[in-house]
PDB file of C-alpha atoms in Angstrom:
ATOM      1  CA  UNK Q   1      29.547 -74.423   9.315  1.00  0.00           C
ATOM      2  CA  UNK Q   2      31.806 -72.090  11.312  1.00  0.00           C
ATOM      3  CA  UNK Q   3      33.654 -71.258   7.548  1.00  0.00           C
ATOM      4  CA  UNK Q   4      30.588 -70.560   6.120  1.00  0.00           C
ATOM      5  CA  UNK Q   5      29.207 -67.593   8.401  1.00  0.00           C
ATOM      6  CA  UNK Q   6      31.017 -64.501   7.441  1.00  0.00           C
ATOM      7  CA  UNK Q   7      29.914 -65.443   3.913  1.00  0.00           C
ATOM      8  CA  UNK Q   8      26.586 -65.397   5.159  1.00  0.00           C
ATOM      9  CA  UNK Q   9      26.763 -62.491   6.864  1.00  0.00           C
ATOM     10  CA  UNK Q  10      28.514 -60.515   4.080  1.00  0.00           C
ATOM     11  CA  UNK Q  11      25.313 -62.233   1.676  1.00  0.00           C
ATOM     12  CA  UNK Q  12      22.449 -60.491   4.152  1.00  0.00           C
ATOM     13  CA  UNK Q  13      24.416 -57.145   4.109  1.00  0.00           C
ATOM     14  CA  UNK Q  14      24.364 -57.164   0.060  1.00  0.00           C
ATOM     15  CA  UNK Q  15      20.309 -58.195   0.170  1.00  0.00           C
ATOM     16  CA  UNK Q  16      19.568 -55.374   2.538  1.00  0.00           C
ATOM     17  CA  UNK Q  17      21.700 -52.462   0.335  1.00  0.00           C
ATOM     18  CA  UNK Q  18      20.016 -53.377  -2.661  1.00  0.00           C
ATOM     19  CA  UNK Q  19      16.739 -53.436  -1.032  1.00  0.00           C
ATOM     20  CA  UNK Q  20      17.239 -49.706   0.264  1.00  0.00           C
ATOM     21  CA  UNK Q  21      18.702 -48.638  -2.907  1.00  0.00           C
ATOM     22  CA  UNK Q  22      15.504 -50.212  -4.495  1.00  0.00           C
ATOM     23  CA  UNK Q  23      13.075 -47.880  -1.525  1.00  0.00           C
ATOM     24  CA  UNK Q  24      14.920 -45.120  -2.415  1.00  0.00           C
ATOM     25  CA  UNK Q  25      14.774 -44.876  -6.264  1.00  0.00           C
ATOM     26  CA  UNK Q  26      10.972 -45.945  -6.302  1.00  0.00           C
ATOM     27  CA  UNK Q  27      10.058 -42.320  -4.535  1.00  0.00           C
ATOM     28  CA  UNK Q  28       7.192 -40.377  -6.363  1.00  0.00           C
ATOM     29  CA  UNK Q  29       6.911 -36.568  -6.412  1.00  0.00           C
ATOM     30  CA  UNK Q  30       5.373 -34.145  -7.321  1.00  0.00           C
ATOM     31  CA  UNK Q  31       6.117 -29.944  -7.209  1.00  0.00           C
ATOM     32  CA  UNK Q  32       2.701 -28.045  -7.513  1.00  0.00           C
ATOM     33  CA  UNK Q  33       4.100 -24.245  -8.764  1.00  0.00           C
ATOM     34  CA  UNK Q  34       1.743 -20.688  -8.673  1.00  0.00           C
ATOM     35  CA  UNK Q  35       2.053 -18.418 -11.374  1.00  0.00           C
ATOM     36  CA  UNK Q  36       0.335 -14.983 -10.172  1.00  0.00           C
ATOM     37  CA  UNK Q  37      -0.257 -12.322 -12.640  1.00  0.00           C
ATOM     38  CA  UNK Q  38      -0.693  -8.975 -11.259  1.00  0.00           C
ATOM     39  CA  UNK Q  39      -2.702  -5.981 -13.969  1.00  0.00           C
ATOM     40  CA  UNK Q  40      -2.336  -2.360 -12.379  1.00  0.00           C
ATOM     41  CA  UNK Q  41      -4.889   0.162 -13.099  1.00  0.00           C
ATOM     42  CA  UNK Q  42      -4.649   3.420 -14.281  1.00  0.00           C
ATOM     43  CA  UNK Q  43      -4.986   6.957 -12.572  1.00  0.00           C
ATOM     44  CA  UNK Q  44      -6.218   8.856 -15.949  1.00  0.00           C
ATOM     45  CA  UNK Q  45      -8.349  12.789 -15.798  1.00  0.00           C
ATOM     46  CA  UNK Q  46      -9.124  14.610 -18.698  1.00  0.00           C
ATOM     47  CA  UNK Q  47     -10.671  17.673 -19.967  1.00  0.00           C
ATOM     48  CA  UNK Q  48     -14.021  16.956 -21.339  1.00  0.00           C
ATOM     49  CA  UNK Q  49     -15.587  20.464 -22.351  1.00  0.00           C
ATOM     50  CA  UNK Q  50     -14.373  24.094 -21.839  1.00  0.00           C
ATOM     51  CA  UNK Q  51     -16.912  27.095 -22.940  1.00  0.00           C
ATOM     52  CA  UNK Q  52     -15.917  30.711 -22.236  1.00  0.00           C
ATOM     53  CA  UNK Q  53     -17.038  34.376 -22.670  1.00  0.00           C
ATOM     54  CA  UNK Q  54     -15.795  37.273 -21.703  1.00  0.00           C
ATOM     55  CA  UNK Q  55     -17.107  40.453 -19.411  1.00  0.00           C
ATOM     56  CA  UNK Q  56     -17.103  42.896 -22.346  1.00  0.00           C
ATOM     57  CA  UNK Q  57     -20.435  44.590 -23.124  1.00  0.00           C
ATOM     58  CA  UNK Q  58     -23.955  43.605 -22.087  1.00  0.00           C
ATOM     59  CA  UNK Q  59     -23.464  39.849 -23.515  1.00  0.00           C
ATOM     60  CA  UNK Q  60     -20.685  39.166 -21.585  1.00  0.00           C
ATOM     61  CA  UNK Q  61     -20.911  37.531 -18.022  1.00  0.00           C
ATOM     62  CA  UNK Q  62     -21.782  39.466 -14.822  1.00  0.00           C
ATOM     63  CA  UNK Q  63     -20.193  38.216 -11.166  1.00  0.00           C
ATOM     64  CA  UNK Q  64     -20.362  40.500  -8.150  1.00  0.00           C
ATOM     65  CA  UNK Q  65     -16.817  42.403  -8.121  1.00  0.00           C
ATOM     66  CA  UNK Q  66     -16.097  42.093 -11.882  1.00  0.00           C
ATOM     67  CA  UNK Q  67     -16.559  45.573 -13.982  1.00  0.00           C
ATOM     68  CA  UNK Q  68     -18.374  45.094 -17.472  1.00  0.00           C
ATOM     69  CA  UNK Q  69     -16.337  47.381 -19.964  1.00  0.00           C
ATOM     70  CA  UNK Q  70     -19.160  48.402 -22.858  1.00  0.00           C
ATOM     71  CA  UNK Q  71     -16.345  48.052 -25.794  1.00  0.00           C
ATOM     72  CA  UNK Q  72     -15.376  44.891 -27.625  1.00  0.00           C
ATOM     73  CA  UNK Q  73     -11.778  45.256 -27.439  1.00  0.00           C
ATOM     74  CA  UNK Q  74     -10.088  42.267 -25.752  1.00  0.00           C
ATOM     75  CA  UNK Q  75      -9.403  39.361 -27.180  1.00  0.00           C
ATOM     76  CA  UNK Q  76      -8.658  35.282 -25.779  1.00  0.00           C
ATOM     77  CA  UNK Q  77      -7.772  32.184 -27.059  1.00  0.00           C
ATOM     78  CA  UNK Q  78      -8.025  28.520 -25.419  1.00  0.00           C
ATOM     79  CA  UNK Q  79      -6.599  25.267 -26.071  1.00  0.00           C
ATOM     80  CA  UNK Q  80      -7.654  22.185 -23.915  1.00  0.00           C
ATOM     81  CA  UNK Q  81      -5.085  19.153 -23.588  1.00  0.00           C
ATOM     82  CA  UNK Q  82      -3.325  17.748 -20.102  1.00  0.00           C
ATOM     83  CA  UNK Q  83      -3.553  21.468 -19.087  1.00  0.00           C
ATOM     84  CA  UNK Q  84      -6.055  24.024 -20.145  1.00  0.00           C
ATOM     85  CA  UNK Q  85      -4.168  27.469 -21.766  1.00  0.00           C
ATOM     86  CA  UNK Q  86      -5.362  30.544 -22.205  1.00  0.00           C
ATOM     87  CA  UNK Q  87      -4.343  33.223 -23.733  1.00  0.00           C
ATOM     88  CA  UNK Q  88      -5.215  36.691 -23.601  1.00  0.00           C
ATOM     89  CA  UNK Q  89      -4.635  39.227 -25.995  1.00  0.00           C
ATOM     90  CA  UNK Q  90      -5.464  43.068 -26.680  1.00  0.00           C
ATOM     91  CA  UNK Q  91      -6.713  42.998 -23.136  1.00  0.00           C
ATOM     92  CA  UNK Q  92      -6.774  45.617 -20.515  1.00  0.00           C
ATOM     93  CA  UNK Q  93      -7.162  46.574 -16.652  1.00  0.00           C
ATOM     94  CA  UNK Q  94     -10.809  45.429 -16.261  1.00  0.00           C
ATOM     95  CA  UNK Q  95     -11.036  42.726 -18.728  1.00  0.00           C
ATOM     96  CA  UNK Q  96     -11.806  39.191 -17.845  1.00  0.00           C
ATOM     97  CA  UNK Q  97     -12.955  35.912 -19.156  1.00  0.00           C
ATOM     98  CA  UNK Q  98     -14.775  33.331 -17.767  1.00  0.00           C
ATOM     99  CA  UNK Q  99     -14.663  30.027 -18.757  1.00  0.00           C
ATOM    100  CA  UNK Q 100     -16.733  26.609 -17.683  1.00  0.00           C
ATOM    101  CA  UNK Q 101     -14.592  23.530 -17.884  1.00  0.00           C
ATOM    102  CA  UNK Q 102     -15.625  19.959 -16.675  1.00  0.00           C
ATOM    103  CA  UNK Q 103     -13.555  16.851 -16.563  1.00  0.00           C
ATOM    104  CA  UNK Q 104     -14.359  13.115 -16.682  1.00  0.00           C
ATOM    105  CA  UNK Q 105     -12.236  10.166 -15.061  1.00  0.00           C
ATOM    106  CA  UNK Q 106     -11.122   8.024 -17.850  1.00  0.00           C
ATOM    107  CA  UNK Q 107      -9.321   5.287 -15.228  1.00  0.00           C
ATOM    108  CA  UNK Q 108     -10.185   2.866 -13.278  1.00  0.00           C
ATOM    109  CA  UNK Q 109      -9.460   4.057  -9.895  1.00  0.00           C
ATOM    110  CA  UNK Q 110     -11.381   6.317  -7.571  1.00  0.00           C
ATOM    111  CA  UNK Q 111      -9.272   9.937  -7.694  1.00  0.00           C
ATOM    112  CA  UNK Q 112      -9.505  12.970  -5.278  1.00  0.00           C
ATOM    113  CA  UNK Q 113      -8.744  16.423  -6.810  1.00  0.00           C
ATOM    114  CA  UNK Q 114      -5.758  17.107  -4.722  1.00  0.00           C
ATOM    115  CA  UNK Q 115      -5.369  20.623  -5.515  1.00  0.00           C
ATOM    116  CA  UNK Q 116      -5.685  23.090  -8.188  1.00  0.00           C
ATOM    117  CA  UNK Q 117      -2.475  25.365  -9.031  1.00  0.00           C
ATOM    118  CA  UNK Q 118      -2.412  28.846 -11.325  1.00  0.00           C
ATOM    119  CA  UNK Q 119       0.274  29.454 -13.388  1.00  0.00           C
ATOM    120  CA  UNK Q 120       0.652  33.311 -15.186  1.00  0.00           C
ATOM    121  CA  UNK Q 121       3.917  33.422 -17.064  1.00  0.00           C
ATOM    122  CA  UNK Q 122       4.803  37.068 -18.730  1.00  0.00           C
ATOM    123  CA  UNK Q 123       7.211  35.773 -21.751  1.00  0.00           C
ATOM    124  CA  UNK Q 124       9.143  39.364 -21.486  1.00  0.00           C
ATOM    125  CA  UNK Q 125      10.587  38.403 -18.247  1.00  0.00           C
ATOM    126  CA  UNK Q 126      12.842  35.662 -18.177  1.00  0.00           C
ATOM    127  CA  UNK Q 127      10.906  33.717 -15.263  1.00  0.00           C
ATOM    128  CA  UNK Q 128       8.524  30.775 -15.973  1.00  0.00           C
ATOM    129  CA  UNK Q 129       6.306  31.357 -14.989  1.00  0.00           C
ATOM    130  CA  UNK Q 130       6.061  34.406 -12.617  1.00  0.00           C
ATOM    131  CA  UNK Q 131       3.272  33.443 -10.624  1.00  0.00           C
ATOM    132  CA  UNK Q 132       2.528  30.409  -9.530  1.00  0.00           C
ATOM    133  CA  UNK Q 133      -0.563  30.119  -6.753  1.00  0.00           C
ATOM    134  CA  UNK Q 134      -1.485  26.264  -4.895  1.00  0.00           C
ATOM    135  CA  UNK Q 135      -4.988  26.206  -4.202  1.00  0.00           C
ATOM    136  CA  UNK Q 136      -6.159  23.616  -1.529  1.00  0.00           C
ATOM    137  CA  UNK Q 137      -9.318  25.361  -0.691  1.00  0.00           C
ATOM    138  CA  UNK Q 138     -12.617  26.746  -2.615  1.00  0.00           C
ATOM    139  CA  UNK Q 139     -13.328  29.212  -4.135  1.00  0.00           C
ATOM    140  CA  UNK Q 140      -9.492  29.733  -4.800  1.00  0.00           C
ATOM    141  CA  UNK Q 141      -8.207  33.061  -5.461  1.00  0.00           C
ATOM    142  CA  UNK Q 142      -4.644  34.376  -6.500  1.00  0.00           C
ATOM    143  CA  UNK Q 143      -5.367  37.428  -4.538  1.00  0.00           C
ATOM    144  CA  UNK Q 144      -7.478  37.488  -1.549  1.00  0.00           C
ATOM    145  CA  UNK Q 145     -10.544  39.841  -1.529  1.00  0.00           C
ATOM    146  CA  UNK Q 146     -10.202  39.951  -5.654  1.00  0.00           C
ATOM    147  CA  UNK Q 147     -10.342  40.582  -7.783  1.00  0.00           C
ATOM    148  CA  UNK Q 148      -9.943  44.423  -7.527  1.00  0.00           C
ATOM    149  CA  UNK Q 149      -8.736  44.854 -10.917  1.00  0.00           C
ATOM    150  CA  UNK Q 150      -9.025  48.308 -10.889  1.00  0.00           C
ATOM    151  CA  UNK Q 151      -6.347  48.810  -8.164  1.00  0.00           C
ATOM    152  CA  UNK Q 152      -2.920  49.720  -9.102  1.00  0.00           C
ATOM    153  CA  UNK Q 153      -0.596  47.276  -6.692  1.00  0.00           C
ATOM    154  CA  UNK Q 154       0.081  44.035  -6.921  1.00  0.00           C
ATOM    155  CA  UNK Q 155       0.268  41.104  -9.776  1.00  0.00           C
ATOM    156  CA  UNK Q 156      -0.669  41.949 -12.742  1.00  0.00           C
ATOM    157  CA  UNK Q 157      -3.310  38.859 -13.737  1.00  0.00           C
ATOM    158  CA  UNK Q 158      -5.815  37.310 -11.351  1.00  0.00           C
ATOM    159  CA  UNK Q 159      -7.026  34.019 -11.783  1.00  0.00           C
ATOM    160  CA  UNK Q 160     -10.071  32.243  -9.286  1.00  0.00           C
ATOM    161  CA  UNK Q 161     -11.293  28.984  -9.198  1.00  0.00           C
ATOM    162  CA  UNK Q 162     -14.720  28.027  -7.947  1.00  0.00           C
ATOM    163  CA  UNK Q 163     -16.043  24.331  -6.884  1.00  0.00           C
ATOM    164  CA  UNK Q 164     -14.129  20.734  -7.085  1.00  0.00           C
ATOM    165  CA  UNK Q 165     -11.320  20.749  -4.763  1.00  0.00           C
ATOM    166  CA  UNK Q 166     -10.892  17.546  -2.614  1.00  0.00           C
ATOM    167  CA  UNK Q 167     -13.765  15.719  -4.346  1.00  0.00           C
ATOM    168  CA  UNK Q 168     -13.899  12.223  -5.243  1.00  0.00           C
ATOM    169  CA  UNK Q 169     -14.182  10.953  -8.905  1.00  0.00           C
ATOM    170  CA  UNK Q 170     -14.768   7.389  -9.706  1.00  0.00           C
ATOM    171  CA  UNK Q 171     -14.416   6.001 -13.223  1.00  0.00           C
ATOM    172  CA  UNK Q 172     -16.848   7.814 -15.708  1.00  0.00           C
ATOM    173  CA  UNK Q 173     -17.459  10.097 -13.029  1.00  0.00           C
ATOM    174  CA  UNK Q 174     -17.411  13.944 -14.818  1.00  0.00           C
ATOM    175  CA  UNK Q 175     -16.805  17.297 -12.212  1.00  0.00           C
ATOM    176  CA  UNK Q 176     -17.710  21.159 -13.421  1.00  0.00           C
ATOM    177  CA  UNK Q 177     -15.832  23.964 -12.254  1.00  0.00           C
ATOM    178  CA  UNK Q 178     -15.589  27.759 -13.028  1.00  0.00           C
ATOM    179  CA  UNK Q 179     -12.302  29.681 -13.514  1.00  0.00           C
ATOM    180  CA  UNK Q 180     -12.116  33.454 -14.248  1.00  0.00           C
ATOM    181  CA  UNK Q 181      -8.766  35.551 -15.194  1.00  0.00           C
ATOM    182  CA  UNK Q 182      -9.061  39.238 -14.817  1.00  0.00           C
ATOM    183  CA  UNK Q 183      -6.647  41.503 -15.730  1.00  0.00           C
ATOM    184  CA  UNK Q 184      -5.297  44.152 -13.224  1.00  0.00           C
ATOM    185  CA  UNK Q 185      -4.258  47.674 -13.162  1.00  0.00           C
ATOM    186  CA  UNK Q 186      -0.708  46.428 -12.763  1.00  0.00           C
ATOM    187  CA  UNK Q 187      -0.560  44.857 -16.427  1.00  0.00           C
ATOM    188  CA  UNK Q 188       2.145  46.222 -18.710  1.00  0.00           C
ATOM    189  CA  UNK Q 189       1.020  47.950 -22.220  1.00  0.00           C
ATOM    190  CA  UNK Q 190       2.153  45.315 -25.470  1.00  0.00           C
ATOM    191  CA  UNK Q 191       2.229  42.221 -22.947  1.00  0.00           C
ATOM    192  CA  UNK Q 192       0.515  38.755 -23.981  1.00  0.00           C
ATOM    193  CA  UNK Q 193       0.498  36.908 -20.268  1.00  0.00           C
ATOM    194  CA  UNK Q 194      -0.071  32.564 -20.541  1.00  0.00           C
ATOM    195  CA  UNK Q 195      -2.068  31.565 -18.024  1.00  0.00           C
ATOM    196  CA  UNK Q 196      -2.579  27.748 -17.158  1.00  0.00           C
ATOM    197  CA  UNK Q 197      -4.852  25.752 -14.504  1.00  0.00           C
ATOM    198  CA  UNK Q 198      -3.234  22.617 -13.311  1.00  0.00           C
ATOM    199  CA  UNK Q 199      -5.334  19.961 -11.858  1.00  0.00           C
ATOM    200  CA  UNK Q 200      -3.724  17.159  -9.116  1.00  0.00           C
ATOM    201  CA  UNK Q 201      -5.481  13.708  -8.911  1.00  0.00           C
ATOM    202  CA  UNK Q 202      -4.353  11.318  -6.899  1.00  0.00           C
ATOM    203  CA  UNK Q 203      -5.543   7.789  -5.987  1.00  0.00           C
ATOM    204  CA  UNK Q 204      -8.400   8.048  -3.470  1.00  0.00           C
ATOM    205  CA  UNK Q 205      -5.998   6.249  -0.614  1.00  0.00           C
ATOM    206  CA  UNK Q 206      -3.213   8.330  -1.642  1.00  0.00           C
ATOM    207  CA  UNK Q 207      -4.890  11.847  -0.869  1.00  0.00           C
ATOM    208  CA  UNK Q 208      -5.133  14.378   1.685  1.00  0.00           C
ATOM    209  CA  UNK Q 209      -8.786  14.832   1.550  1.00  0.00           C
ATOM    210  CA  UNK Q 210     -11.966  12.661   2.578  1.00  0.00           C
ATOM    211  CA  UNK Q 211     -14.450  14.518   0.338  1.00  0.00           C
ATOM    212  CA  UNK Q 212     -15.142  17.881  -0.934  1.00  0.00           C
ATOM    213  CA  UNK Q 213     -13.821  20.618   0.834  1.00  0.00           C
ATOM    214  CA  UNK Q 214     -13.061  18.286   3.404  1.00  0.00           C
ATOM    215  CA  UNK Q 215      -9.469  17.461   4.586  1.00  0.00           C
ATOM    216  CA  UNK Q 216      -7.845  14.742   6.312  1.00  0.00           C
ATOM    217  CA  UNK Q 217      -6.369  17.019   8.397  1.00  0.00           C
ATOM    218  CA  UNK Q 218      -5.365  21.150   9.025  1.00  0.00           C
ATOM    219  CA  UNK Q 219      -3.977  22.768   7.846  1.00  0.00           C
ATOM    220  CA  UNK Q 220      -4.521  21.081   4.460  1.00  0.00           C
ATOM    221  CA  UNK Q 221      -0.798  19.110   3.323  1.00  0.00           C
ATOM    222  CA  UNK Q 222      -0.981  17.922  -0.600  1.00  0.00           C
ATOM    223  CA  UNK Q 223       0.334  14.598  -1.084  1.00  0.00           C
ATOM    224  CA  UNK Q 224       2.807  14.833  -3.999  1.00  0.00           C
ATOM    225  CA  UNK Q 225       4.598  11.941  -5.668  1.00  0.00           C
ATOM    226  CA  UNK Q 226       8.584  10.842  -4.848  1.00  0.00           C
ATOM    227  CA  UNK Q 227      11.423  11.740  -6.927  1.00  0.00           C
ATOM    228  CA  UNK Q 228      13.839   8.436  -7.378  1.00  0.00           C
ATOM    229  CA  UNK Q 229      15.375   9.961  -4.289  1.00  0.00           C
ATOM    230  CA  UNK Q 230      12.396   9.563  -2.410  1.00  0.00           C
ATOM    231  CA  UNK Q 231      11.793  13.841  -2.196  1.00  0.00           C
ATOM    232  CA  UNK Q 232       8.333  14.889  -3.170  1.00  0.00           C
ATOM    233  CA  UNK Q 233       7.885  17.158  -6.311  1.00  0.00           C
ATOM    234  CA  UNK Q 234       5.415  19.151  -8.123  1.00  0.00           C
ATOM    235  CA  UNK Q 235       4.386  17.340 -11.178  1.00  0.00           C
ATOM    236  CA  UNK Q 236       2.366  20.154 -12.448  1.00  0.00           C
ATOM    237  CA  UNK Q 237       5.484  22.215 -12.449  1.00  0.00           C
ATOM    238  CA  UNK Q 238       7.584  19.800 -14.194  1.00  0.00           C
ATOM    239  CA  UNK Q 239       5.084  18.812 -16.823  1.00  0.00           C
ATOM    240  CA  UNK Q 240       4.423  15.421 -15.131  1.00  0.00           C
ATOM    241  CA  UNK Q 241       1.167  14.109 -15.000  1.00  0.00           C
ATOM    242  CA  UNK Q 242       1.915  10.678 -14.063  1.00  0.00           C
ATOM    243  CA  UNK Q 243       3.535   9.156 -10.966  1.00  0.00           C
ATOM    244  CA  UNK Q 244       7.242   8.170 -12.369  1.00  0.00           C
TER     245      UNK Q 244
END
């Protein structure tokens, strides 16, 4: 009997590794796994409608300040696409246009109009453009207490904007606004000037205003969209309507 017990020890210590071995391979599992899929929306403004006249006999508009020349002499074209261009021609000190544009929000994200900005590029010079005029407030004016195009100092186009800045637009939403370009005393003779309106929107959360005419804070600060360096930039200037 003594012979036979490490025998039965060793026998026990063989039954109980093949019964954990056994435990072990008869585990069930199971991995559960979350597949998110994440759809941005879009921050999208465009032009709807533009309509403009000019301030050239008794047909033409009438504002306080602007003269009404009794001669059809001047002459404008407009084209309407991410920016709205317009081009004057045959024009004079005195003569204006005024044109009505309105914009809808194509997206699908609630958009603040961050701030307008005036462009007047002379193509004899070689800076483009040679005036450029941020507007955070309304009615914006590229010369304060214009338009005065009669007097002989100072730039030679003037551009104001009336109505929109800092309002909110939410999708289908449409917004009217009035911009008139004069042109001044300081014009040169045989000169066709390019004029553009930029228009900022940014998402409403991303903006520096609450409503219209009403801003976050004073004075009024723009947010502008990051370079890759993380420096903020002008996309009007650069021709970039998007967010890179």
């Amino acid at each position: 009997m003594k012979r036979n017990r490490p025998l039965a020890v060793v026998g026990l210590t063989l039954v109980l590794g093949l019964a954990l071995l056994a435990i072990a391979n008869a585990l069930w599992f199971q991995t559960l796994s979350l597949h998110a899929s994440v759809s941005t929306a879009e921050v999208k403004v465009e032009w709807t409608g533009m309509s403009c006249q000019d301030n050239e006999t008794a047909s033409g508009f009438h504002f306080r300040g602007w003269p009404n020349p009794s001669k059809d002499v001047g002459k404008f074209t407009n084209d309407v696409g991410d920016d709205l261009t317009l081009t004057l021609s045959n024009a004079y000190p005195g003569y204006g246009v005024d044109c009505e544009l309105e914009l809808v929000d194509t997206g699908n994200v609630p958009v603040h109009l961050e701030q307008w900005e005036i462009t007047v590029d002379d193509p004899s010079t070689p800076q483009n453009p040679d005036l450029v005029v941020h507007c955070t407030k309304s009615p914006c004016k590229t010369r304060p207490g214009g338009p005065e195009l009669y007097l002989p100092i100072g730039d030679p186009i003037y551009g104001e904007l009336v109505d929109g800045i800092g309002c909110q637009l939410h999708a289908d939403d449409q917004m009217a606004s009035s911009f008139r370009v004069g042109v001044r005393q300081t014009a040169h003779e045989n000169t066709t000037y390019v004029v553009k309106l930029h228009a900022q929107f940014n998402q409403w959360n991303e903006s520096a205003w609450n409503g219209c005419g009403d801003p976050k804070s004073t004075p009024v600060v723009p947010v502008l969209p990051l370079d890759v360096n993380g420096t903020p930039y002008d996309p009007s200037l650069l021709g970039i309507s998007h967010q890179p």
